[in-house]
Short mmCIF file of C-alpha atoms in Angstrom, two decimals:
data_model
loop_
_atom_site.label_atom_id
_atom_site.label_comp_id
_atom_site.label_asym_id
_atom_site.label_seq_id
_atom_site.Cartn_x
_atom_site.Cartn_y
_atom_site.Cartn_z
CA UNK K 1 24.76 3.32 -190.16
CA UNK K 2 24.58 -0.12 -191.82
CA UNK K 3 26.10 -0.29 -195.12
CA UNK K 4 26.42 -2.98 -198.24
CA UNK K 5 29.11 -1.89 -200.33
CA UNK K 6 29.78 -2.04 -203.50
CA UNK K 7 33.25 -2.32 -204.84
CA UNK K 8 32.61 0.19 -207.75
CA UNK K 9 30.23 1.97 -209.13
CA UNK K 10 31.10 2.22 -212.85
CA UNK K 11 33.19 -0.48 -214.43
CA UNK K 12 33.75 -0.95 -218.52
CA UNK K 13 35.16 -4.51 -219.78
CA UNK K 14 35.49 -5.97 -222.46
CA UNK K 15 33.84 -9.21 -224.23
CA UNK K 16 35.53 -12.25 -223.27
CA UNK K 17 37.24 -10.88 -219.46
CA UNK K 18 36.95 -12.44 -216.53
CA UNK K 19 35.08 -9.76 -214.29
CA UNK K 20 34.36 -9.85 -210.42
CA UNK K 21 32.08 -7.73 -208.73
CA UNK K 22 32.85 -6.93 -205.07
CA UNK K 23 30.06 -6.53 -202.49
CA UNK K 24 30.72 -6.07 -198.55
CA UNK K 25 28.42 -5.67 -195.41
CA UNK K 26 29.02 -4.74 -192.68
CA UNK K 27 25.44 -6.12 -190.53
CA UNK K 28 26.84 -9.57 -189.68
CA UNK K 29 24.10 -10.62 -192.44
CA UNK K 30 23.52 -14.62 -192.97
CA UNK K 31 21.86 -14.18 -196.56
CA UNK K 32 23.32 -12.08 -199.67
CA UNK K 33 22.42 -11.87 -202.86
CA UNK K 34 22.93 -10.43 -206.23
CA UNK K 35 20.33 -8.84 -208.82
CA UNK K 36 20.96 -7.52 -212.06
CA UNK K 37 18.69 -4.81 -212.64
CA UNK K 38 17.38 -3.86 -216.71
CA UNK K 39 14.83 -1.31 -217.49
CA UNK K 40 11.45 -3.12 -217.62
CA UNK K 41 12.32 -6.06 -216.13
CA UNK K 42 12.98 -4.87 -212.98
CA UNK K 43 15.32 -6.65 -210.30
CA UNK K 44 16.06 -10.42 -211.36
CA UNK K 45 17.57 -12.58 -209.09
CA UNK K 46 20.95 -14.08 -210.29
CA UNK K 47 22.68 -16.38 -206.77
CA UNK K 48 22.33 -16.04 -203.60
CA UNK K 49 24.10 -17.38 -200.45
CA UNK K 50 22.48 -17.95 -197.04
CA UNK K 51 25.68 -19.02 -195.40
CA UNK K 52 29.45 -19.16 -195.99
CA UNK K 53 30.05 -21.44 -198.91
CA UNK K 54 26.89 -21.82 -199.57
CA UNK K 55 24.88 -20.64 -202.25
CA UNK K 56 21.71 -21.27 -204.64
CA UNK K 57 21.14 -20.36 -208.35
CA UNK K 58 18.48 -18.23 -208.27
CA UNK K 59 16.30 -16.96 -211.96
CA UNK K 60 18.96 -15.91 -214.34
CA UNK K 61 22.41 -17.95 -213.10
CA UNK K 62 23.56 -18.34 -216.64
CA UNK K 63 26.96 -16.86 -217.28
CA UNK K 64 27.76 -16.12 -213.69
CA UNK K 65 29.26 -17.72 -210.74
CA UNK K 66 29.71 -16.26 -207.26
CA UNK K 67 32.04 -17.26 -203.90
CA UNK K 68 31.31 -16.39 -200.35
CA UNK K 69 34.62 -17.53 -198.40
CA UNK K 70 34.17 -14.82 -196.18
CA UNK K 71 30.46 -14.01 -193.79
CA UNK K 72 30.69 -10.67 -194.66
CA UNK K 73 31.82 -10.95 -198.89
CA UNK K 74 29.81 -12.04 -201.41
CA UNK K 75 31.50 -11.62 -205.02
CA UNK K 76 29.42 -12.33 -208.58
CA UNK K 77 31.96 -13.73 -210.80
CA UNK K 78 31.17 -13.29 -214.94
CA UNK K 79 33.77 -15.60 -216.44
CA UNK K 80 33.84 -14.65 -219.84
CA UNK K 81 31.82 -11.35 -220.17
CA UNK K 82 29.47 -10.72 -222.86
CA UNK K 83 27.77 -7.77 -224.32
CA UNK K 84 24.17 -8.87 -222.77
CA UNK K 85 25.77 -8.84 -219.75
CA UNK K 86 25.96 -4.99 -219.69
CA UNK K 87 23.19 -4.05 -216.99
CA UNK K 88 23.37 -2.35 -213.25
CA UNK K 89 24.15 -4.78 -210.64
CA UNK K 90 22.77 -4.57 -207.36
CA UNK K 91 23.75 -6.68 -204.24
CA UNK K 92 21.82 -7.30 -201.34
CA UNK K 93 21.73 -8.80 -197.73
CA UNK K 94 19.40 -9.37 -194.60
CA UNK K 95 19.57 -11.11 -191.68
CA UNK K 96 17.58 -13.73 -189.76
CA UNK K 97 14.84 -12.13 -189.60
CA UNK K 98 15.22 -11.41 -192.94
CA UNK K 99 12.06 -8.66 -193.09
CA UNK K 100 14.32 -6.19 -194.97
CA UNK K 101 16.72 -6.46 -197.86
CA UNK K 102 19.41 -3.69 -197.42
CA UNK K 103 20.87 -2.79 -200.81
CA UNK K 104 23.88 -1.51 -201.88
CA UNK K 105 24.41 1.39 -204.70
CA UNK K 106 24.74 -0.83 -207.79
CA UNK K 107 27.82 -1.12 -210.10
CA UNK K 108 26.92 -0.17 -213.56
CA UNK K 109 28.99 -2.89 -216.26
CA UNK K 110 29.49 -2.15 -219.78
CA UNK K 111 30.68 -4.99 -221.69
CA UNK K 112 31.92 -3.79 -225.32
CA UNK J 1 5.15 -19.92 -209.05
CA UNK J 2 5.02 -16.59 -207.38
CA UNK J 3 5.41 -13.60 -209.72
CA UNK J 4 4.39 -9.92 -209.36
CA UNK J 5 3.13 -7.53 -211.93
CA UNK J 6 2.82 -3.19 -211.73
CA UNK J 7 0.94 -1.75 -213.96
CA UNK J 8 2.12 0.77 -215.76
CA UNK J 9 5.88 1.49 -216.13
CA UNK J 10 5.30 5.09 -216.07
CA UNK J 11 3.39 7.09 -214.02
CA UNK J 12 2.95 11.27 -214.46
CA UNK J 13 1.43 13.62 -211.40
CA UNK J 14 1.16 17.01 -210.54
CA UNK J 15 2.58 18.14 -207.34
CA UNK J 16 0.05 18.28 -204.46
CA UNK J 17 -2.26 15.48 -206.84
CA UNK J 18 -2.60 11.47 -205.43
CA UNK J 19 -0.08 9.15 -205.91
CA UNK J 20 -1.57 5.55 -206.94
CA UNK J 21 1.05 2.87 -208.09
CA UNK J 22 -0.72 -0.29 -208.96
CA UNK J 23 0.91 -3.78 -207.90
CA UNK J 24 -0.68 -7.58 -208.22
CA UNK J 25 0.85 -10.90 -206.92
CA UNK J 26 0.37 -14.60 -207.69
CA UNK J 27 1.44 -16.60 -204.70
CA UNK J 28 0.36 -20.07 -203.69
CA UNK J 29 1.11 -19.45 -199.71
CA UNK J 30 -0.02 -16.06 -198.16
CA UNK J 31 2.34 -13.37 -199.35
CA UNK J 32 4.70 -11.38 -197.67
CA UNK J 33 4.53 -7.88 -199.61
CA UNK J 34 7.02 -5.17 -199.64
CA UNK J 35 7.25 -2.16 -201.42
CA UNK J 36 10.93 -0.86 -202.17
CA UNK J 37 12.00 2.90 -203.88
CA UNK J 38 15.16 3.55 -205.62
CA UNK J 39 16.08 7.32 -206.09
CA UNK J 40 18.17 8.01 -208.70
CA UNK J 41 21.91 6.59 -208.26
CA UNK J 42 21.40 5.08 -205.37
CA UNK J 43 20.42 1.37 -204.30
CA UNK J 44 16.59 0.43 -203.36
CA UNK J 45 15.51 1.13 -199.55
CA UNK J 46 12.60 -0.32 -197.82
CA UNK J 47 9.23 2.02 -198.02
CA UNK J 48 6.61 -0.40 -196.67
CA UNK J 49 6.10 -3.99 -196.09
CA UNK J 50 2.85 -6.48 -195.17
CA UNK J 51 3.63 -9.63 -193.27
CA UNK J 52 0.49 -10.24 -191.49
CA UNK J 53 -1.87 -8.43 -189.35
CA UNK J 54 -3.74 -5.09 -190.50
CA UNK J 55 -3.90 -5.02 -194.26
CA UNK J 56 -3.58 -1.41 -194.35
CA UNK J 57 0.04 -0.62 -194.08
CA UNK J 58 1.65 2.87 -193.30
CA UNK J 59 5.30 3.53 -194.60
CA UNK J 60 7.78 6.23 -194.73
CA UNK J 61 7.58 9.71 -196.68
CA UNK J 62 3.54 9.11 -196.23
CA UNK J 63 3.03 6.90 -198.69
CA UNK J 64 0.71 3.79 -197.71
CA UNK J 65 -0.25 0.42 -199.05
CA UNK J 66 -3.53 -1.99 -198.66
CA UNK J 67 -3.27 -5.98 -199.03
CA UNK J 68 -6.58 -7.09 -200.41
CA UNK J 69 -6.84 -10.79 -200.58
CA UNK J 70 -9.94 -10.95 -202.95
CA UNK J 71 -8.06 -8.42 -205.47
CA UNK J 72 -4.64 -10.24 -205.23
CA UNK J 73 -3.45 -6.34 -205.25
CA UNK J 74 -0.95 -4.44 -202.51
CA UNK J 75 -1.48 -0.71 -204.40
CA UNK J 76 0.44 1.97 -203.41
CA UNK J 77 -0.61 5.35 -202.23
CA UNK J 78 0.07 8.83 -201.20
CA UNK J 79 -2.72 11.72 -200.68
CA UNK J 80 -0.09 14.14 -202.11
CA UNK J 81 2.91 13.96 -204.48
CA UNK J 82 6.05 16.23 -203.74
CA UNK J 83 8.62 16.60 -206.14
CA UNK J 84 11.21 14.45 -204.35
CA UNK J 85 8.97 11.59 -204.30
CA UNK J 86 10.49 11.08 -208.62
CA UNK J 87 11.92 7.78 -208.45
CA UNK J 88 11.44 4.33 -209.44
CA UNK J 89 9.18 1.91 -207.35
CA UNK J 90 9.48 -1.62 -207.09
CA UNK J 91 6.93 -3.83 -205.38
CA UNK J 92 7.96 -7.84 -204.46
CA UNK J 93 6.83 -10.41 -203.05
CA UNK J 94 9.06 -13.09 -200.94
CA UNK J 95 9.71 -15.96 -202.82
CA UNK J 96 8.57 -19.86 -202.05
CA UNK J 97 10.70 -21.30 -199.52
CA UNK J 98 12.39 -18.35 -198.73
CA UNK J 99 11.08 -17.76 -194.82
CA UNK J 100 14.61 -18.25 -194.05
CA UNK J 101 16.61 -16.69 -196.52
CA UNK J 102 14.53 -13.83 -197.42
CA UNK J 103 14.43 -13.99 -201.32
CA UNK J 104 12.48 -11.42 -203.06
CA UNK J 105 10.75 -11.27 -206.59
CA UNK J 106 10.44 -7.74 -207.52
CA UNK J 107 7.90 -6.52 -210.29
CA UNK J 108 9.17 -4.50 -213.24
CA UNK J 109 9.32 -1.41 -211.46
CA UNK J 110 7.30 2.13 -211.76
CA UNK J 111 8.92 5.69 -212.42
CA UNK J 112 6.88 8.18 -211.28
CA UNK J 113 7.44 11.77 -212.40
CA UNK J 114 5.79 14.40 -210.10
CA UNK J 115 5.49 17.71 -212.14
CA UNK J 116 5.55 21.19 -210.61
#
């Protein structure tokens, strides 16, 4: 079965930490990608990366970064948390043919 | 720019009754469509998607969607609602630029409740 994982599925931080969000896959995928998801707005793109090293701010890249150092690892980086940064998280990848996004569970962050 | 929009973020149905969730696109090159369902604490998986071709696309659990150019729609249906189809449905549309990287806009989402 093909998998994207998510490093955790709950996490609570507080204002001002440095938080990283973990997300694996295990497809050989060239493109990842991370979306924070908020009731009514839907899915909103935050990076993504479409090879190692490389990546591209995508609608909302304020108050994130991200690495990819590895093919497979794609981590969203929140460098000083704030509280409008509490939302689910969802991360993403696809391949060449890039017809299908394959999604991982989501982590759920509460900033306080 | 290329944005989607559902209509309605709620939708209520009786078991057995039609399912209709209603998606439009904006999109300056012809769209690539997708429908995506999230059940409840899990991620979103694929349920249908329109690249080219027939505009009337068949998915999984039944449920079915029709591109119509003229309407700038990509509704979703399903002739009858069972009680595990409750979840959230996103539609999306792959962004500009993105034939090689596969970046999707995703509308606000739908919830539909299916009632016994």
């Amino acid at each position: 079965d093909v998998k994207v994982t998510q490093s955790s599925r709950y996490l609570v931080k507080r204002t001002g930490e440095k938080v990283f969000l973990e997300c694996v896959q295990d497809m050989d995928h060239e493109n990842m990608f991370w979306y924070r998801q908020d009731p009514g707005l839907g899915l909103r793109l935050i990076y993504f990366s479409y090879d190692v090293k490389m990546k591209e701010k995508g609608d909302i890249p304020e108050g994130y970064s991200v690495s990819r150092e590895k093919k497979e690892r794609f981590s969203l980086i929140l460098e000083s948390a704030s509280t409008n940064q509490t939302s689910m998280y969802l991360c993403a990848s696809t391949g060449r043919s890039n017809e299908k996004l394959f999604f991982g569970s989501g982590t759920q962050l509460s900033v306080l | 720019a290329q944005s989607v929009t559902q209509l309605g973020s709620h939708v209520s149905v009786s078991e057995g009754a039609l399912v209709l969730l209603r998606c439009n696109y904006s999109s300056s090159v012809p769209p690539y469509l997708f429908w995506y369902v999230q059940y409840p604490n899990q991620g979103l998986q694929l349920l249908l998607k329109y690249t080219t071709g027939a505009t009337l696309v068949k998915g999984i659990n039944g449920f079915e969607a029709e591109f119509k150019k003229s309407e700038t729609s990509f509704h979703l249906t399903k002739p009858s609602a069972h009680m595990s189809d409750a979840a959230e449905y996103f539609c999306a549309v792959r962004g500009p630029g993105s034939s090689n990287t596969g970046k999707l806009i995703f509308g606000q989402g739908t919830t539909l409740q299916v009632k016994p």
